[in-house]
Amino acid sequence: MSTPVSPRTLRAGLVLADPNSGSTQQVIVLQYSPESLSRSLQPQAVGAESGDRVDALRLKAPPVETYKIDAELDATDQMATAAGAPNGLLPQLAALEMLVTPSVSTLRSNQALAMAGTLEIVPVMMPLTLFVWGRNRILPVRITEYSVTEDAFDPQLNPIRARVSLSLRVLNVNDLVPGSRGSELYLAHQSQMEALARKFAYGSAADVGLTR
């Protein structure tokens, strides 16, 4: 009797894309997919602000959606290979931190502009970040919080075990340029959610004690 083959488990990650063309620049695959994630949706209602009763059921925009994940990193297995892990987990942590940090060349360029007397320096344009959690969730996001706890170290004090916490705010059509790669990905995700909702077996009024 053959042993059943377990389906390959996809890994979660973050994809960096060019904000204009949408082409993939870098992919950060999480070493272990988090065992859980939490998310929240804050409806953007009109009635609470206007006080007008006709607006009580109106929505002015998509909800503000946030994700929170905790990821485990461990360099133990890598240390046992021929290549080893001479810097521990620092490369992985640095790659994540670069998602929220402008490059040195950009900072130097802005410094030069400031020293030259430039009155208005355009904020730094970062790559479009996509949060990928399986094929049903590919979302443009902004990292709103990044924290790391380093739990163990090698003799050179490089971290070899760490826990990373990420808070991600989903960027919707109100945040992104219409027709841009990020905006289209958000709309594609919402279309997918609508299709999934149609697969749900809704009940009847009688199921909850209503007569009509």
PDB file of C-alpha atoms in Angstrom:
ATOM      1  CA  MET A   1       0.000   0.000   0.000  1.00  0.00           C
ATOM      2  CA  SER A   2       1.514   3.284  -1.053  1.00  0.00           C
ATOM      3  CA  THR A   3       1.902   6.088   1.427  1.00  0.00           C
ATOM      4  CA  PRO A   4      -0.307   9.077   0.570  1.00  0.00           C
ATOM      5  CA  VAL A   5       1.703  12.058  -0.574  1.00  0.00           C
ATOM      6  CA  SER A   6       1.090  15.148   1.526  1.00  0.00           C
ATOM      7  CA  PRO A   7       0.330  18.269  -0.493  1.00  0.00           C
ATOM      8  CA  ARG A   8       3.179  20.724  -0.684  1.00  0.00           C
ATOM      9  CA  THR A   9       2.591  23.542   1.750  1.00  0.00           C
ATOM     10  CA  LEU A  10       3.082  26.973   0.257  1.00  0.00           C
ATOM     11  CA  ARG A  11       5.186  29.462   2.158  1.00  0.00           C
ATOM     12  CA  ALA A  12       4.119  32.983   2.933  1.00  0.00           C
ATOM     13  CA  GLY A  13       6.251  35.948   2.015  1.00  0.00           C
ATOM     14  CA  LEU A  14       6.655  39.523   0.880  1.00  0.00           C
ATOM     15  CA  VAL A  15       7.235  40.524  -2.725  1.00  0.00           C
ATOM     16  CA  LEU A  16       8.799  43.827  -3.755  1.00  0.00           C
ATOM     17  CA  ALA A  17       7.574  45.153  -7.084  1.00  0.00           C
ATOM     18  CA  ASP A  18       8.313  48.212  -9.184  1.00  0.00           C
ATOM     19  CA  PRO A  19       5.547  50.721  -8.328  1.00  0.00           C
ATOM     20  CA  ASN A  20       5.212  51.773 -11.972  1.00  0.00           C
ATOM     21  CA  SER A  21       5.660  48.621 -14.062  1.00  0.00           C
ATOM     22  CA  GLY A  22       4.677  46.123 -11.381  1.00  0.00           C
ATOM     23  CA  SER A  23       7.625  43.881 -12.265  1.00  0.00           C
ATOM     24  CA  THR A  24       8.985  41.761  -9.425  1.00  0.00           C
ATOM     25  CA  GLN A  25      12.222  43.052  -7.908  1.00  0.00           C
ATOM     26  CA  GLN A  26      12.774  40.862  -4.853  1.00  0.00           C
ATOM     27  CA  VAL A  27      10.996  38.077  -2.988  1.00  0.00           C
ATOM     28  CA  ILE A  28      11.387  37.530   0.751  1.00  0.00           C
ATOM     29  CA  VAL A  29      10.126  34.055   1.631  1.00  0.00           C
ATOM     30  CA  LEU A  30       9.421  33.521   5.315  1.00  0.00           C
ATOM     31  CA  GLN A  31      11.518  30.630   6.615  1.00  0.00           C
ATOM     32  CA  TYR A  32       8.488  29.130   8.355  1.00  0.00           C
ATOM     33  CA  SER A  33       4.943  30.182   7.555  1.00  0.00           C
ATOM     34  CA  PRO A  34       3.418  31.628  10.749  1.00  0.00           C
ATOM     35  CA  GLU A  35       1.038  29.271  12.532  1.00  0.00           C
ATOM     36  CA  SER A  36      -1.527  32.036  12.820  1.00  0.00           C
ATOM     37  CA  LEU A  37      -2.303  35.527  11.639  1.00  0.00           C
ATOM     38  CA  SER A  38      -4.730  38.122  12.900  1.00  0.00           C
ATOM     39  CA  ARG A  39      -6.538  40.650  10.771  1.00  0.00           C
ATOM     40  CA  SER A  40      -9.075  43.381  11.303  1.00  0.00           C
ATOM     41  CA  LEU A  41     -11.389  45.434   9.106  1.00  0.00           C
ATOM     42  CA  GLN A  42     -12.505  48.918  10.101  1.00  0.00           C
ATOM     43  CA  PRO A  43     -15.582  49.918   8.060  1.00  0.00           C
ATOM     44  CA  GLN A  44     -15.486  53.398   6.539  1.00  0.00           C
ATOM     45  CA  ALA A  45     -19.034  54.529   7.232  1.00  0.00           C
ATOM     46  CA  VAL A  46     -20.556  57.905   6.397  1.00  0.00           C
ATOM     47  CA  GLY A  47     -23.381  58.068   8.944  1.00  0.00           C
ATOM     48  CA  ALA A  48     -21.206  58.361  12.039  1.00  0.00           C
ATOM     49  CA  GLU A  49     -19.680  61.597  10.777  1.00  0.00           C
ATOM     50  CA  SER A  50     -22.516  63.337   8.972  1.00  0.00           C
ATOM     51  CA  GLY A  51     -25.288  62.566  11.441  1.00  0.00           C
ATOM     52  CA  ASP A  52     -27.658  62.322   8.478  1.00  0.00           C
ATOM     53  CA  ARG A  53     -30.007  59.359   8.790  1.00  0.00           C
ATOM     54  CA  VAL A  54     -30.028  58.718   5.052  1.00  0.00           C
ATOM     55  CA  ASP A  55     -26.271  58.077   5.270  1.00  0.00           C
ATOM     56  CA  ALA A  56     -26.498  55.489   8.048  1.00  0.00           C
ATOM     57  CA  LEU A  57     -26.118  52.590   5.610  1.00  0.00           C
ATOM     58  CA  ARG A  58     -23.606  54.197   3.287  1.00  0.00           C
ATOM     59  CA  LEU A  59     -19.920  53.335   2.992  1.00  0.00           C
ATOM     60  CA  LYS A  60     -17.545  55.968   1.666  1.00  0.00           C
ATOM     61  CA  ALA A  61     -14.607  53.654   0.958  1.00  0.00           C
ATOM     62  CA  PRO A  62     -13.325  50.097   1.405  1.00  0.00           C
ATOM     63  CA  PRO A  63     -12.599  49.145   5.023  1.00  0.00           C
ATOM     64  CA  VAL A  64      -9.194  49.789   6.518  1.00  0.00           C
ATOM     65  CA  GLU A  65      -7.756  46.267   6.678  1.00  0.00           C
ATOM     66  CA  THR A  66      -4.743  45.283   8.757  1.00  0.00           C
ATOM     67  CA  TYR A  67      -2.792  42.052   9.183  1.00  0.00           C
ATOM     68  CA  LYS A  68      -0.508  41.060  12.042  1.00  0.00           C
ATOM     69  CA  ILE A  69       1.867  38.111  11.807  1.00  0.00           C
ATOM     70  CA  ASP A  70       4.655  36.654  13.942  1.00  0.00           C
ATOM     71  CA  ALA A  71       7.387  34.797  12.065  1.00  0.00           C
ATOM     72  CA  GLU A  72      10.037  32.491  13.518  1.00  0.00           C
ATOM     73  CA  LEU A  73      13.589  32.540  12.139  1.00  0.00           C
ATOM     74  CA  ASP A  74      16.231  29.926  12.956  1.00  0.00           C
ATOM     75  CA  ALA A  75      19.760  29.620  11.566  1.00  0.00           C
ATOM     76  CA  THR A  76      20.565  26.306  13.304  1.00  0.00           C
ATOM     77  CA  ASP A  77      20.113  24.111  10.214  1.00  0.00           C
ATOM     78  CA  GLN A  78      22.020  26.565   8.042  1.00  0.00           C
ATOM     79  CA  MET A  79      24.943  26.523  10.493  1.00  0.00           C
ATOM     80  CA  ALA A  80      25.257  22.757   9.988  1.00  0.00           C
ATOM     81  CA  THR A  81      25.804  23.093   6.226  1.00  0.00           C
ATOM     82  CA  ALA A  82      29.139  23.584   4.470  1.00  0.00           C
ATOM     83  CA  ALA A  83      28.351  27.236   3.796  1.00  0.00           C
ATOM     84  CA  GLY A  84      27.354  27.790   7.396  1.00  0.00           C
ATOM     85  CA  ALA A  85      25.807  31.006   8.651  1.00  0.00           C
ATOM     86  CA  PRO A  86      28.746  33.334   9.379  1.00  0.00           C
ATOM     87  CA  ASN A  87      26.406  36.256  10.024  1.00  0.00           C
ATOM     88  CA  GLY A  88      23.643  34.307  11.697  1.00  0.00           C
ATOM     89  CA  LEU A  89      20.216  35.741  10.908  1.00  0.00           C
ATOM     90  CA  LEU A  90      21.472  39.256  10.256  1.00  0.00           C
ATOM     91  CA  PRO A  91      21.042  38.994   6.441  1.00  0.00           C
ATOM     92  CA  GLN A  92      17.397  37.908   6.787  1.00  0.00           C
ATOM     93  CA  LEU A  93      16.661  40.595   9.367  1.00  0.00           C
ATOM     94  CA  ALA A  94      18.418  43.250   7.284  1.00  0.00           C
ATOM     95  CA  ALA A  95      16.368  42.301   4.211  1.00  0.00           C
ATOM     96  CA  LEU A  96      13.159  42.804   6.184  1.00  0.00           C
ATOM     97  CA  GLU A  97      14.337  46.094   7.654  1.00  0.00           C
ATOM     98  CA  MET A  98      15.184  47.437   4.197  1.00  0.00           C
ATOM     99  CA  LEU A  99      11.452  47.295   3.451  1.00  0.00           C
ATOM    100  CA  VAL A 100      10.956  50.343   5.676  1.00  0.00           C
ATOM    101  CA  THR A 101      14.327  52.066   5.284  1.00  0.00           C
ATOM    102  CA  PRO A 102      15.393  54.371   2.418  1.00  0.00           C
ATOM    103  CA  SER A 103      18.699  53.456   0.772  1.00  0.00           C
ATOM    104  CA  VAL A 104      21.889  55.266   1.795  1.00  0.00           C
ATOM    105  CA  SER A 105      22.272  56.629  -1.742  1.00  0.00           C
ATOM    106  CA  THR A 106      18.802  58.177  -1.517  1.00  0.00           C
ATOM    107  CA  LEU A 107      19.537  59.673   1.894  1.00  0.00           C
ATOM    108  CA  ARG A 108      22.816  61.143   0.634  1.00  0.00           C
ATOM    109  CA  SER A 109      21.045  62.567  -2.406  1.00  0.00           C
ATOM    110  CA  ASN A 110      18.436  64.225  -0.196  1.00  0.00           C
ATOM    111  CA  GLN A 111      21.174  65.602   2.051  1.00  0.00           C
ATOM    112  CA  ALA A 112      22.887  67.127  -0.972  1.00  0.00           C
ATOM    113  CA  LEU A 113      19.615  68.714  -2.101  1.00  0.00           C
ATOM    114  CA  ALA A 114      19.041  70.160   1.365  1.00  0.00           C
ATOM    115  CA  MET A 115      22.577  71.583   1.512  1.00  0.00           C
ATOM    116  CA  ALA A 116      22.037  73.146  -1.923  1.00  0.00           C
ATOM    117  CA  GLY A 117      19.034  75.007  -0.579  1.00  0.00           C
ATOM    118  CA  THR A 118      16.288  72.967  -2.199  1.00  0.00           C
ATOM    119  CA  LEU A 119      13.041  74.103  -0.590  1.00  0.00           C
ATOM    120  CA  GLU A 120      11.001  70.978  -1.232  1.00  0.00           C
ATOM    121  CA  ILE A 121      12.449  67.479  -1.211  1.00  0.00           C
ATOM    122  CA  VAL A 122      10.120  64.814  -2.577  1.00  0.00           C
ATOM    123  CA  PRO A 123       9.513  61.960  -0.099  1.00  0.00           C
ATOM    124  CA  VAL A 124      11.314  58.736  -0.931  1.00  0.00           C
ATOM    125  CA  MET A 125       9.452  56.395  -3.309  1.00  0.00           C
ATOM    126  CA  MET A 126       9.728  52.827  -2.040  1.00  0.00           C
ATOM    127  CA  PRO A 127       8.921  49.639  -3.974  1.00  0.00           C
ATOM    128  CA  LEU A 128       5.372  48.307  -3.886  1.00  0.00           C
ATOM    129  CA  THR A 129       5.206  45.649  -1.158  1.00  0.00           C
ATOM    130  CA  LEU A 130       2.892  42.682  -1.684  1.00  0.00           C
ATOM    131  CA  PHE A 131       1.868  40.373   1.146  1.00  0.00           C
ATOM    132  CA  VAL A 132       1.427  36.845  -0.216  1.00  0.00           C
ATOM    133  CA  TRP A 133      -0.406  34.283   1.882  1.00  0.00           C
ATOM    134  CA  GLY A 134      -1.350  31.553  -0.550  1.00  0.00           C
ATOM    135  CA  ARG A 135      -2.964  32.042  -3.942  1.00  0.00           C
ATOM    136  CA  ASN A 136      -6.129  33.578  -2.509  1.00  0.00           C
ATOM    137  CA  ARG A 137      -4.402  36.440  -0.706  1.00  0.00           C
ATOM    138  CA  ILE A 138      -2.024  38.630  -2.670  1.00  0.00           C
ATOM    139  CA  LEU A 139      -2.350  42.141  -1.312  1.00  0.00           C
ATOM    140  CA  PRO A 140      -0.542  45.478  -1.640  1.00  0.00           C
ATOM    141  CA  VAL A 141       0.469  46.562   1.852  1.00  0.00           C
ATOM    142  CA  ARG A 142       2.359  49.138   3.841  1.00  0.00           C
ATOM    143  CA  ILE A 143       4.396  47.935   6.807  1.00  0.00           C
ATOM    144  CA  THR A 144       3.229  49.984   9.780  1.00  0.00           C
ATOM    145  CA  GLU A 145       5.244  48.226  12.473  1.00  0.00           C
ATOM    146  CA  TYR A 146       8.259  45.938  12.549  1.00  0.00           C
ATOM    147  CA  SER A 147       9.695  44.475  15.729  1.00  0.00           C
ATOM    148  CA  VAL A 148      12.138  41.668  16.369  1.00  0.00           C
ATOM    149  CA  THR A 149      13.115  39.647  19.426  1.00  0.00           C
ATOM    150  CA  GLU A 150      16.506  37.937  19.160  1.00  0.00           C
ATOM    151  CA  ASP A 151      16.506  34.811  21.325  1.00  0.00           C
ATOM    152  CA  ALA A 152      19.900  33.139  20.837  1.00  0.00           C
ATOM    153  CA  PHE A 153      23.341  34.101  19.540  1.00  0.00           C
ATOM    154  CA  ASP A 154      26.481  32.526  18.121  1.00  0.00           C
ATOM    155  CA  PRO A 155      29.959  33.168  19.640  1.00  0.00           C
ATOM    156  CA  GLN A 156      30.214  36.365  17.549  1.00  0.00           C
ATOM    157  CA  LEU A 157      26.884  37.588  18.990  1.00  0.00           C
ATOM    158  CA  ASN A 158      25.089  37.186  15.676  1.00  0.00           C
ATOM    159  CA  PRO A 159      21.447  36.226  16.285  1.00  0.00           C
ATOM    160  CA  ILE A 160      20.665  32.615  15.366  1.00  0.00           C
ATOM    161  CA  ARG A 161      17.051  32.492  16.569  1.00  0.00           C
ATOM    162  CA  ALA A 162      14.574  35.334  16.338  1.00  0.00           C
ATOM    163  CA  ARG A 163      10.889  36.202  16.290  1.00  0.00           C
ATOM    164  CA  VAL A 164       9.708  38.935  13.939  1.00  0.00           C
ATOM    165  CA  SER A 165       6.373  40.715  14.333  1.00  0.00           C
ATOM    166  CA  LEU A 166       4.907  42.586  11.374  1.00  0.00           C
ATOM    167  CA  SER A 167       1.869  44.834  11.194  1.00  0.00           C
ATOM    168  CA  LEU A 168       0.629  45.390   7.648  1.00  0.00           C
ATOM    169  CA  ARG A 169      -1.989  47.838   6.421  1.00  0.00           C
ATOM    170  CA  VAL A 170      -3.649  46.833   3.171  1.00  0.00           C
ATOM    171  CA  LEU A 171      -3.458  49.557   0.518  1.00  0.00           C
ATOM    172  CA  ASN A 172      -6.799  49.895  -1.249  1.00  0.00           C
ATOM    173  CA  VAL A 173      -8.063  51.865  -4.238  1.00  0.00           C
ATOM    174  CA  ASN A 174      -8.227  55.039  -2.126  1.00  0.00           C
ATOM    175  CA  ASP A 175      -4.489  54.781  -1.419  1.00  0.00           C
ATOM    176  CA  LEU A 176      -3.182  53.819  -4.852  1.00  0.00           C
ATOM    177  CA  VAL A 177      -3.107  55.376  -8.311  1.00  0.00           C
ATOM    178  CA  PRO A 178      -6.071  54.143 -10.408  1.00  0.00           C
ATOM    179  CA  GLY A 179      -4.943  51.520 -12.908  1.00  0.00           C
ATOM    180  CA  SER A 180      -1.627  50.922 -11.134  1.00  0.00           C
ATOM    181  CA  ARG A 181      -0.358  47.418 -10.422  1.00  0.00           C
ATOM    182  CA  GLY A 182      -1.194  47.738  -6.720  1.00  0.00           C
ATOM    183  CA  SER A 183      -4.698  49.049  -7.373  1.00  0.00           C
ATOM    184  CA  GLU A 184      -5.448  46.246  -9.835  1.00  0.00           C
ATOM    185  CA  LEU A 185      -4.161  43.611  -7.405  1.00  0.00           C
ATOM    186  CA  TYR A 186      -6.416  44.978  -4.682  1.00  0.00           C
ATOM    187  CA  LEU A 187      -9.439  44.887  -6.996  1.00  0.00           C
ATOM    188  CA  ALA A 188      -8.539  41.349  -8.107  1.00  0.00           C
ATOM    189  CA  HIS A 189      -8.412  40.263  -4.461  1.00  0.00           C
ATOM    190  CA  GLN A 190     -11.791  41.839  -3.740  1.00  0.00           C
ATOM    191  CA  SER A 191     -13.289  40.130  -6.800  1.00  0.00           C
ATOM    192  CA  GLN A 192     -11.949  36.854  -5.476  1.00  0.00           C
ATOM    193  CA  MET A 193     -13.495  37.509  -2.053  1.00  0.00           C
ATOM    194  CA  GLU A 194     -16.859  38.234  -3.686  1.00  0.00           C
ATOM    195  CA  ALA A 195     -16.623  34.951  -5.601  1.00  0.00           C
ATOM    196  CA  LEU A 196     -15.823  33.066  -2.381  1.00  0.00           C
ATOM    197  CA  ALA A 197     -18.755  34.717  -0.592  1.00  0.00           C
ATOM    198  CA  ARG A 198     -21.081  33.453  -3.324  1.00  0.00           C
ATOM    199  CA  LYS A 199     -20.002  29.898  -2.477  1.00  0.00           C
ATOM    200  CA  PHE A 200     -21.265  30.263   1.098  1.00  0.00           C
ATOM    201  CA  ALA A 201     -24.530  28.457   1.859  1.00  0.00           C
ATOM    202  CA  TYR A 202     -26.657  31.293   3.228  1.00  0.00           C
ATOM    203  CA  GLY A 203     -29.570  30.396   5.497  1.00  0.00           C
ATOM    204  CA  SER A 204     -33.189  31.473   5.366  1.00  0.00           C
ATOM    205  CA  ALA A 205     -35.141  33.990   7.418  1.00  0.00           C
ATOM    206  CA  ALA A 206     -36.888  31.099   9.164  1.00  0.00           C
ATOM    207  CA  ASP A 207     -33.543  29.767  10.382  1.00  0.00           C
ATOM    208  CA  VAL A 208     -33.188  32.799  12.668  1.00  0.00           C
ATOM    209  CA  GLY A 209     -36.848  33.033  13.641  1.00  0.00           C
ATOM    210  CA  LEU A 210     -37.975  35.667  11.144  1.00  0.00           C
ATOM    211  CA  THR A 211     -41.214  35.323   9.233  1.00  0.00           C
ATOM    212  CA  ARG A 212     -40.157  37.546   6.331  1.00  0.00           C
TER     213      ARG A 212
END
